[in-house]
mmCIF file of C-alpha atoms in Angstrom:
data_model
loop_
_atom_site.group_PDB
_atom_site.id
_atom_site.type_symbol
_atom_site.label_atom_id
_atom_site.label_comp_id
_atom_site.label_asym_id
_atom_site.label_seq_id
_atom_site.Cartn_x
_atom_site.Cartn_y
_atom_site.Cartn_z
ATOM 1 C CA UNK A 1 93.010 137.800 105.274
ATOM 2 C CA UNK A 2 95.755 135.658 103.648
ATOM 3 C CA UNK A 3 96.062 132.126 105.374
ATOM 4 C CA UNK A 4 99.996 130.616 105.159
ATOM 5 C CA UNK A 5 101.038 127.340 105.322
ATOM 6 C CA UNK A 6 104.011 124.575 105.023
ATOM 7 C CA UNK A 7 103.937 121.875 102.056
ATOM 8 C CA UNK A 8 106.824 119.045 102.693
ATOM 9 C CA UNK A 9 106.875 115.865 100.386
ATOM 10 C CA UNK A 10 108.955 114.174 103.085
ATOM 11 C CA UNK A 11 112.133 113.974 100.880
ATOM 12 C CA UNK A 12 114.601 111.929 102.225
ATOM 13 C CA UNK A 13 117.359 113.844 104.121
ATOM 14 C CA UNK A 14 120.955 113.291 104.972
ATOM 15 C CA UNK A 15 122.517 113.203 108.668
ATOM 16 C CA UNK A 16 125.303 115.676 109.713
ATOM 17 C CA UNK A 17 127.868 113.154 108.181
ATOM 18 C CA UNK A 18 126.033 113.336 104.870
ATOM 19 C CA UNK A 19 124.760 109.916 104.945
ATOM 20 C CA UNK A 20 120.999 109.341 103.825
ATOM 21 C CA UNK A 21 118.529 108.928 106.825
ATOM 22 C CA UNK A 22 116.422 105.807 107.346
ATOM 23 C CA UNK A 23 112.627 106.735 105.997
ATOM 24 C CA UNK A 24 111.289 106.253 109.521
ATOM 25 C CA UNK A 25 113.603 109.084 110.732
ATOM 26 C CA UNK A 26 112.451 111.148 107.763
ATOM 27 C CA UNK A 27 108.719 111.112 109.027
ATOM 28 C CA UNK A 28 109.374 111.232 112.712
ATOM 29 C CA UNK A 29 111.644 114.480 111.464
ATOM 30 C CA UNK A 30 108.296 115.733 109.678
ATOM 31 C CA UNK A 31 105.892 115.087 112.803
ATOM 32 C CA UNK A 32 108.716 117.613 114.390
ATOM 33 C CA UNK A 33 108.648 120.025 111.783
ATOM 34 C CA UNK A 34 104.602 120.247 112.079
ATOM 35 C CA UNK A 35 104.760 120.370 115.350
ATOM 36 C CA UNK A 36 106.979 123.128 115.384
ATOM 37 C CA UNK A 37 104.896 125.075 112.591
ATOM 38 C CA UNK A 38 101.719 124.543 115.101
ATOM 39 C CA UNK A 39 103.106 126.456 118.129
ATOM 40 C CA UNK A 40 104.414 129.476 115.725
ATOM 41 C CA UNK A 41 100.725 130.129 114.297
ATOM 42 C CA UNK A 42 101.343 128.843 110.458
ATOM 43 C CA UNK A 43 97.897 127.861 109.523
ATOM 44 C CA UNK A 44 98.194 124.949 107.288
ATOM 45 C CA UNK A 45 100.883 121.558 107.175
ATOM 46 C CA UNK A 46 100.612 120.079 103.855
ATOM 47 C CA UNK A 47 102.231 116.313 102.814
ATOM 48 C CA UNK A 48 102.760 114.958 99.599
ATOM 49 C CA UNK A 49 102.308 111.210 98.434
ATOM 50 C CA UNK A 50 104.945 109.870 96.567
ATOM 51 C CA UNK A 51 105.565 106.582 96.226
ATOM 52 C CA UNK A 52 109.957 106.746 94.877
ATOM 53 C CA UNK A 53 112.663 106.271 97.187
ATOM 54 C CA UNK A 54 113.391 109.774 97.404
ATOM 55 C CA UNK A 55 110.338 110.645 99.593
ATOM 56 C CA UNK A 56 109.582 108.719 102.568
ATOM 57 C CA UNK A 57 105.472 109.736 102.884
ATOM 58 C CA UNK A 58 103.360 107.477 100.663
ATOM 59 C CA UNK A 59 100.697 107.249 103.555
ATOM 60 C CA UNK A 60 99.824 111.046 104.619
ATOM 61 C CA UNK A 61 96.501 110.944 105.843
ATOM 62 C CA UNK A 62 98.699 108.501 108.475
ATOM 63 C CA UNK A 63 101.630 111.015 109.329
ATOM 64 C CA UNK A 64 98.593 113.869 109.513
ATOM 65 C CA UNK A 65 96.883 111.669 111.861
ATOM 66 C CA UNK A 66 100.162 111.186 113.780
ATOM 67 C CA UNK A 67 100.971 115.426 113.608
ATOM 68 C CA UNK A 68 97.001 115.633 114.784
ATOM 69 C CA UNK A 69 98.008 113.878 118.022
ATOM 70 C CA UNK A 70 100.891 116.671 118.588
ATOM 71 C CA UNK A 71 99.403 119.965 117.336
ATOM 72 C CA UNK A 72 96.044 121.963 118.601
ATOM 73 C CA UNK A 73 95.177 124.178 115.650
ATOM 74 C CA UNK A 74 96.965 123.812 112.333
ATOM 75 C CA UNK A 75 95.362 122.739 109.258
ATOM 76 C CA UNK A 76 96.479 119.118 107.784
ATOM 77 C CA UNK A 77 96.159 118.483 104.412
ATOM 78 C CA UNK A 78 97.478 117.120 101.244
ATOM 79 C CA UNK A 79 100.085 118.362 98.680
ATOM 80 C CA UNK A 80 98.177 116.265 96.806
ATOM 81 C CA UNK A 81 96.227 113.483 97.067
ATOM 82 C CA UNK A 82 97.097 111.726 93.460
ATOM 83 C CA UNK A 83 93.144 110.799 92.859
ATOM 84 C CA UNK A 84 93.665 109.072 89.659
ATOM 85 C CA UNK A 85 95.233 106.254 91.288
ATOM 86 C CA UNK A 86 93.205 105.899 94.558
ATOM 87 C CA UNK A 87 90.000 104.834 95.357
ATOM 88 C CA UNK A 88 87.598 107.964 96.019
ATOM 89 C CA UNK A 89 85.560 106.209 98.574
ATOM 90 C CA UNK A 90 88.626 104.804 100.691
ATOM 91 C CA UNK A 91 89.983 109.007 99.981
ATOM 92 C CA UNK A 92 86.614 109.729 102.066
ATOM 93 C CA UNK A 93 86.858 107.387 104.196
ATOM 94 C CA UNK A 94 90.586 107.902 105.587
ATOM 95 C CA UNK A 95 90.065 111.723 105.531
ATOM 96 C CA UNK A 96 86.711 111.738 107.396
ATOM 97 C CA UNK A 97 88.366 109.404 109.853
ATOM 98 C CA UNK A 98 91.485 111.862 110.087
ATOM 99 C CA UNK A 99 88.999 114.783 110.867
ATOM 100 C CA UNK A 100 87.664 113.561 113.451
ATOM 101 C CA UNK A 101 90.916 112.587 115.113
ATOM 102 C CA UNK A 102 92.059 116.119 114.759
ATOM 103 C CA UNK A 103 89.112 118.272 115.665
ATOM 104 C CA UNK A 104 87.811 118.847 112.319
ATOM 105 C CA UNK A 105 91.411 120.250 111.014
ATOM 106 C CA UNK A 106 91.463 117.930 107.796
ATOM 107 C CA UNK A 107 91.424 119.330 104.623
ATOM 108 C CA UNK A 108 92.260 117.070 100.943
ATOM 109 C CA UNK A 109 93.930 118.566 98.201
ATOM 110 C CA UNK A 110 92.977 116.631 94.984
ATOM 111 C CA UNK A 111 95.347 116.206 91.852
ATOM 112 C CA UNK A 112 96.959 114.443 89.495
ATOM 113 C CA UNK A 113 100.609 114.575 91.240
ATOM 114 C CA UNK A 114 103.509 115.338 89.755
ATOM 115 C CA UNK A 115 104.707 111.666 88.897
ATOM 116 C CA UNK A 116 103.396 109.084 87.713
ATOM 117 C CA UNK A 117 105.143 106.271 89.618
ATOM 118 C CA UNK A 118 101.863 104.988 91.239
ATOM 119 C CA UNK A 119 99.761 104.064 88.230
ATOM 120 C CA UNK A 120 101.785 100.792 87.464
ATOM 121 C CA UNK A 121 102.132 100.346 91.407
ATOM 122 C CA UNK A 122 98.114 100.259 91.801
ATOM 123 C CA UNK A 123 97.939 98.463 88.432
ATOM 124 C CA UNK A 124 96.282 101.787 86.257
ATOM 125 C CA UNK A 125 96.939 102.069 82.723
ATOM 126 C CA UNK A 126 98.683 105.540 81.962
ATOM 127 C CA UNK A 127 96.875 105.315 78.745
ATOM 128 C CA UNK A 128 93.396 106.420 80.821
ATOM 129 C CA UNK A 129 95.206 109.723 82.664
ATOM 130 C CA UNK A 130 92.798 111.911 81.999
ATOM 131 C CA UNK A 131 89.719 109.527 82.317
ATOM 132 C CA UNK A 132 91.018 108.205 85.692
ATOM 133 C CA UNK A 133 90.938 111.674 87.293
ATOM 134 C CA UNK A 134 87.932 112.988 85.709
ATOM 135 C CA UNK A 135 85.766 110.102 86.681
ATOM 136 C CA UNK A 136 87.202 109.803 90.512
ATOM 137 C CA UNK A 137 86.694 113.370 90.857
ATOM 138 C CA UNK A 138 83.145 113.585 89.753
ATOM 139 C CA UNK A 139 82.632 110.621 92.504
ATOM 140 C CA UNK A 140 84.394 112.487 95.288
ATOM 141 C CA UNK A 141 82.375 115.386 94.570
ATOM 142 C CA UNK A 142 79.236 113.273 95.344
ATOM 143 C CA UNK A 143 81.218 111.590 98.684
ATOM 144 C CA UNK A 144 82.088 115.087 100.007
ATOM 145 C CA UNK A 145 78.216 116.103 100.225
ATOM 146 C CA UNK A 146 77.829 112.973 102.554
ATOM 147 C CA UNK A 147 74.395 111.564 101.824
ATOM 148 C CA UNK A 148 73.763 108.490 99.605
ATOM 149 C CA UNK A 149 75.346 108.250 96.700
ATOM 150 C CA UNK A 150 74.456 107.080 93.402
ATOM 151 C CA UNK A 151 77.091 107.172 90.787
ATOM 152 C CA UNK A 152 77.693 105.164 87.891
ATOM 153 C CA UNK A 153 81.450 105.287 85.576
ATOM 154 C CA UNK A 154 83.903 103.297 83.449
ATOM 155 C CA UNK A 155 86.319 102.666 86.531
ATOM 156 C CA UNK A 156 84.702 101.233 89.441
ATOM 157 C CA UNK A 157 81.721 99.530 90.037
ATOM 158 C CA UNK A 158 78.947 101.707 90.174
ATOM 159 C CA UNK A 159 76.913 102.752 93.442
ATOM 160 C CA UNK A 160 73.384 102.809 94.561
ATOM 161 C CA UNK A 161 71.845 104.897 97.394
ATOM 162 C CA UNK A 162 75.326 104.109 99.269
ATOM 163 C CA UNK A 163 75.839 105.863 102.423
ATOM 164 C CA UNK A 164 79.955 106.227 103.542
ATOM 165 C CA UNK A 165 81.166 106.301 107.023
ATOM 166 C CA UNK A 166 82.157 107.830 108.873
ATOM 167 C CA UNK A 167 80.375 111.152 108.640
ATOM 168 C CA UNK A 168 82.335 114.204 109.567
ATOM 169 C CA UNK A 169 80.962 116.720 112.310
ATOM 170 C CA UNK A 170 81.218 119.688 110.220
ATOM 171 C CA UNK A 171 79.312 117.727 107.497
ATOM 172 C CA UNK A 172 81.782 118.317 104.867
ATOM 173 C CA UNK A 173 85.573 117.794 104.454
ATOM 174 C CA UNK A 174 87.114 121.143 102.610
ATOM 175 C CA UNK A 175 88.738 120.286 99.391
ATOM 176 C CA UNK A 176 90.618 121.786 97.001
ATOM 177 C CA UNK A 177 92.014 120.900 93.570
ATOM 178 C CA UNK A 178 95.659 121.577 92.884
ATOM 179 C CA UNK A 179 96.727 122.368 89.366
ATOM 180 C CA UNK A 180 100.235 122.730 87.964
ATOM 181 C CA UNK A 181 98.881 125.469 85.226
ATOM 182 C CA UNK A 182 96.245 123.834 82.707
ATOM 183 C CA UNK A 183 93.210 125.826 81.570
ATOM 184 C CA UNK A 184 91.348 122.915 81.381
ATOM 185 C CA UNK A 185 91.902 121.882 85.319
ATOM 186 C CA UNK A 186 91.371 125.184 86.735
ATOM 187 C CA UNK A 187 87.772 125.121 84.466
ATOM 188 C CA UNK A 188 87.159 121.927 86.144
ATOM 189 C CA UNK A 189 87.717 123.511 89.604
ATOM 190 C CA UNK A 190 85.435 126.202 88.841
ATOM 191 C CA UNK A 191 82.503 123.656 87.479
ATOM 192 C CA UNK A 192 82.485 121.257 90.853
ATOM 193 C CA UNK A 193 82.853 124.916 93.211
ATOM 194 C CA UNK A 194 86.029 123.625 94.589
ATOM 195 C CA UNK A 195 88.811 126.259 95.753
ATOM 196 C CA UNK A 196 92.052 126.017 93.489
ATOM 197 C CA UNK A 197 95.718 125.429 94.135
ATOM 198 C CA UNK A 198 98.104 126.681 91.903
ATOM 199 C CA UNK A 199 101.330 124.557 92.101
ATOM 200 C CA UNK A 200 104.138 127.176 90.785
ATOM 201 C CA UNK A 201 107.301 125.620 90.858
ATOM 202 C CA UNK A 202 109.051 127.263 87.583
ATOM 203 C CA UNK A 203 109.024 130.926 86.198
ATOM 204 C CA UNK A 204 107.651 134.232 87.829
ATOM 205 C CA UNK A 205 104.650 133.696 89.564
ATOM 206 C CA UNK A 206 102.838 136.716 87.634
ATOM 207 C CA UNK A 207 102.779 134.256 84.537
ATOM 208 C CA UNK A 208 99.737 132.851 86.464
ATOM 209 C CA UNK A 209 97.631 135.689 86.761
ATOM 210 C CA UNK A 210 95.711 134.684 83.930
ATOM 211 C CA UNK A 211 94.800 131.168 85.537
ATOM 212 C CA UNK A 212 93.341 133.513 88.029
ATOM 213 C CA UNK A 213 91.132 135.753 86.278
ATOM 214 C CA UNK A 214 89.938 132.041 84.218
ATOM 215 C CA UNK A 215 89.088 130.680 87.654
ATOM 216 C CA UNK A 216 87.149 134.040 88.928
ATOM 217 C CA UNK A 217 85.375 134.040 85.146
ATOM 218 C CA UNK A 218 84.872 130.495 85.372
ATOM 219 C CA UNK A 219 82.741 130.492 88.500
ATOM 220 C CA UNK A 220 80.847 133.495 87.658
ATOM 221 C CA UNK A 221 79.767 132.161 83.953
ATOM 222 C CA UNK A 222 78.607 128.661 86.014
ATOM 223 C CA UNK A 223 77.078 130.697 88.745
ATOM 224 C CA UNK A 224 79.173 128.939 91.408
ATOM 225 C CA UNK A 225 79.719 130.660 94.789
ATOM 226 C CA UNK A 226 83.432 132.442 95.217
ATOM 227 C CA UNK A 227 86.101 129.925 96.077
ATOM 228 C CA UNK A 228 89.577 130.847 97.752
ATOM 229 C CA UNK A 229 93.046 130.531 95.408
ATOM 230 C CA UNK A 230 96.231 129.279 97.146
ATOM 231 C CA UNK A 231 99.441 128.722 95.732
ATOM 232 C CA UNK A 232 102.270 126.290 96.522
ATOM 233 C CA UNK A 233 105.568 127.601 95.635
ATOM 234 C CA UNK A 234 109.444 126.199 96.506
ATOM 235 C CA UNK A 235 111.510 128.101 98.866
ATOM 236 C CA UNK A 236 113.570 128.071 101.695
ATOM 237 C CA UNK A 237 114.739 130.781 104.864
ATOM 238 C CA UNK A 238 117.738 131.180 106.028
ATOM 239 C CA UNK A 239 119.516 134.141 108.464
ATOM 240 C CA UNK A 240 120.800 135.960 105.205
ATOM 241 C CA UNK A 241 120.178 135.942 101.407
ATOM 242 C CA UNK A 242 123.987 134.172 101.106
ATOM 243 C CA UNK A 243 123.372 131.894 103.600
ATOM 244 C CA UNK A 244 119.919 130.691 102.487
ATOM 245 C CA UNK A 245 121.484 130.306 99.220
ATOM 246 C CA UNK A 246 124.697 128.429 99.568
ATOM 247 C CA UNK A 247 122.942 126.073 102.036
ATOM 248 C CA UNK A 248 119.998 125.322 99.403
ATOM 249 C CA UNK A 249 121.678 125.089 96.011
ATOM 250 C CA UNK A 250 123.688 121.546 96.448
ATOM 251 C CA UNK A 251 120.508 119.814 97.506
ATOM 252 C CA UNK A 252 118.342 121.436 95.054
ATOM 253 C CA UNK A 253 120.850 121.122 92.081
ATOM 254 C CA UNK A 254 120.811 117.146 92.967
ATOM 255 C CA UNK A 255 117.222 116.991 93.267
ATOM 256 C CA UNK A 256 116.325 118.937 89.811
ATOM 257 C CA UNK A 257 119.097 117.008 88.250
ATOM 258 C CA UNK A 258 117.812 113.338 89.243
ATOM 259 C CA UNK A 259 114.179 114.928 88.151
ATOM 260 C CA UNK A 260 115.740 116.339 84.928
ATOM 261 C CA UNK A 261 117.144 113.346 84.243
ATOM 262 C CA UNK A 262 113.713 111.236 84.207
ATOM 263 C CA UNK A 263 112.224 114.086 82.211
ATOM 264 C CA UNK A 264 115.087 114.829 79.564
ATOM 265 C CA UNK A 265 115.406 118.148 81.088
ATOM 266 C CA UNK A 266 119.432 119.502 80.685
ATOM 267 C CA UNK A 267 121.246 120.020 84.060
ATOM 268 C CA UNK A 268 120.453 122.892 86.579
ATOM 269 C CA UNK A 269 122.907 125.631 86.648
ATOM 270 C CA UNK A 270 123.609 128.009 89.205
ATOM 271 C CA UNK A 271 122.767 130.964 86.873
ATOM 272 C CA UNK A 272 119.728 129.457 86.211
ATOM 273 C CA UNK A 273 118.808 129.059 89.976
ATOM 274 C CA UNK A 274 119.801 131.919 90.659
ATOM 275 C CA UNK A 275 117.531 133.826 87.906
ATOM 276 C CA UNK A 276 114.515 131.659 89.413
ATOM 277 C CA UNK A 277 115.753 133.051 93.078
ATOM 278 C CA UNK A 278 115.550 136.191 91.881
ATOM 279 C CA UNK A 279 112.444 136.294 89.631
ATOM 280 C CA UNK A 280 111.090 132.974 89.753
ATOM 281 C CA UNK A 281 109.321 130.536 91.340
ATOM 282 C CA UNK A 282 111.934 130.076 94.341
ATOM 283 C CA UNK A 283 111.038 132.212 97.628
ATOM 284 C CA UNK A 284 114.415 132.080 98.791
ATOM 285 C CA UNK A 285 116.628 134.170 101.522
ATOM 286 C CA UNK A 286 116.231 136.389 104.446
ATOM 287 C CA UNK A 287 113.100 136.456 106.147
ATOM 288 C CA UNK A 288 112.646 139.870 104.858
ATOM 289 C CA UNK A 289 113.525 138.993 101.637
ATOM 290 C CA UNK A 290 111.363 136.353 101.315
ATOM 291 C CA UNK A 291 108.289 138.309 103.161
ATOM 292 C CA UNK A 292 109.019 140.194 100.276
ATOM 293 C CA UNK A 293 108.758 138.068 97.674
ATOM 294 C CA UNK A 294 105.811 136.525 99.345
ATOM 295 C CA UNK A 295 103.629 139.887 99.436
ATOM 296 C CA UNK A 296 104.273 140.548 95.855
ATOM 297 C CA UNK A 297 103.043 136.962 94.799
ATOM 298 C CA UNK A 298 99.764 137.500 97.100
ATOM 299 C CA UNK A 299 99.042 140.797 95.414
ATOM 300 C CA UNK A 300 99.698 139.990 91.688
ATOM 301 C CA UNK A 301 97.526 136.495 92.227
ATOM 302 C CA UNK A 302 95.147 138.172 94.145
ATOM 303 C CA UNK A 303 95.232 134.730 96.381
ATOM 304 C CA UNK A 304 94.347 134.178 99.623
ATOM 305 C CA UNK A 305 96.421 131.677 100.806
ATOM 306 C CA UNK A 306 100.355 131.066 99.817
ATOM 307 C CA UNK A 307 101.808 127.826 100.934
ATOM 308 C CA UNK A 308 106.119 127.482 100.659
ATOM 309 C CA UNK A 309 107.312 124.164 99.737
ATOM 310 C CA UNK A 310 110.125 123.959 102.290
ATOM 311 C CA UNK A 311 111.781 121.065 102.022
ATOM 312 C CA UNK A 312 113.981 120.049 98.927
ATOM 313 C CA UNK A 313 116.063 117.108 98.575
ATOM 314 C CA UNK A 314 118.743 116.135 101.120
ATOM 315 C CA UNK A 315 118.643 119.400 102.786
ATOM 316 C CA UNK A 316 119.258 118.171 106.721
ATOM 317 C CA UNK A 317 116.376 118.216 109.235
ATOM 318 C CA UNK A 318 118.022 121.030 111.714
ATOM 319 C CA UNK A 319 118.054 123.255 108.542
ATOM 320 C CA UNK A 320 114.487 122.493 107.731
ATOM 321 C CA UNK A 321 113.660 123.261 111.421
ATOM 322 C CA UNK A 322 115.245 126.576 111.195
ATOM 323 C CA UNK A 323 113.697 127.574 107.942
ATOM 324 C CA UNK A 324 110.088 126.747 109.828
ATOM 325 C CA UNK A 325 110.815 128.840 112.603
ATOM 326 C CA UNK A 326 112.288 131.874 110.779
ATOM 327 C CA UNK A 327 108.903 131.385 108.902
ATOM 328 C CA UNK A 328 106.662 131.502 111.192
ATOM 329 C CA UNK A 329 107.828 133.821 113.772
ATOM 330 C CA UNK A 330 109.100 136.307 111.227
ATOM 331 C CA UNK A 331 108.106 135.817 107.437
ATOM 332 C CA UNK A 332 104.365 135.202 108.233
ATOM 333 C CA UNK A 333 104.581 138.336 110.619
ATOM 334 C CA UNK A 334 106.210 140.913 108.348
ATOM 335 C CA UNK A 335 104.174 139.412 105.070
ATOM 336 C CA UNK A 336 100.950 140.611 106.961
ATOM 337 C CA UNK A 337 102.304 143.659 107.982
ATOM 338 C CA UNK A 338 103.278 144.491 104.140
ATOM 339 C CA UNK A 339 99.719 143.378 103.055
ATOM 340 C CA UNK A 340 98.093 145.644 105.678
#
């Protein structure tokens, strides 16, 4: 069986008149989108953590707790928790609390994040980028066992036979490692025996096949149990292929060009965007088109979960709700049919 999820970063959207909505409204809209996903039987809902003006969600666990109160069955997690600039003890405590209020539906996806604004915000040096994530991940894996923790590193005071509360009812919070295509990160996930999430945000999904193969090989060589692999890909669903592209394009272009200016990328062209829709990471189109592409991605990579990152820049709430509706009611059943 393959599970299907939806991810959002709480992108700040626009209203009917094209004006930017307040952060509070965007966050309430995300709760509505997740509530609809739960009613439609979507398996998982993830919210990202960012600390910049184009995203509304900087405290994902609080948003997820609000969603937990409005939903019954959907798994609630992050996409991702930026562990490098957080305290693993506090991460565990917050998610154990979320797990309690949601009835055991919490999960964590740990990652470095695609932006670095949290480092100066919380007083971390980017020169310590690798060491921060490596040591904090090691501590986090000790905390996940929910027993007394003895740990020592260079980035925080040591722990000596320390208990951390609350404990979860199941005895463990499901925790993944999200990676963007680094072989070292893939091997590290295998080293700790944690499930893997591949963030495929550009290029053909098939180019990630060597990473899934590496992960399985590393698990075997390290004598770890088999673990699931998930993929996170951008996409958007509308009634027809043409409508999906026409609605998405201006919002995606502004979003990608802003990020591009920060990172030195050239402006996005319509032809380049269209090529990525047709053969790259973007899963965009009618329910049938998106279902066919998701099924192909799942088959090609042999993954056990597919998460669609459905919010992009200023795409309005009503369009996002329609996307969630079509994904849950038409795309997921069709993918399951194609994979059966």
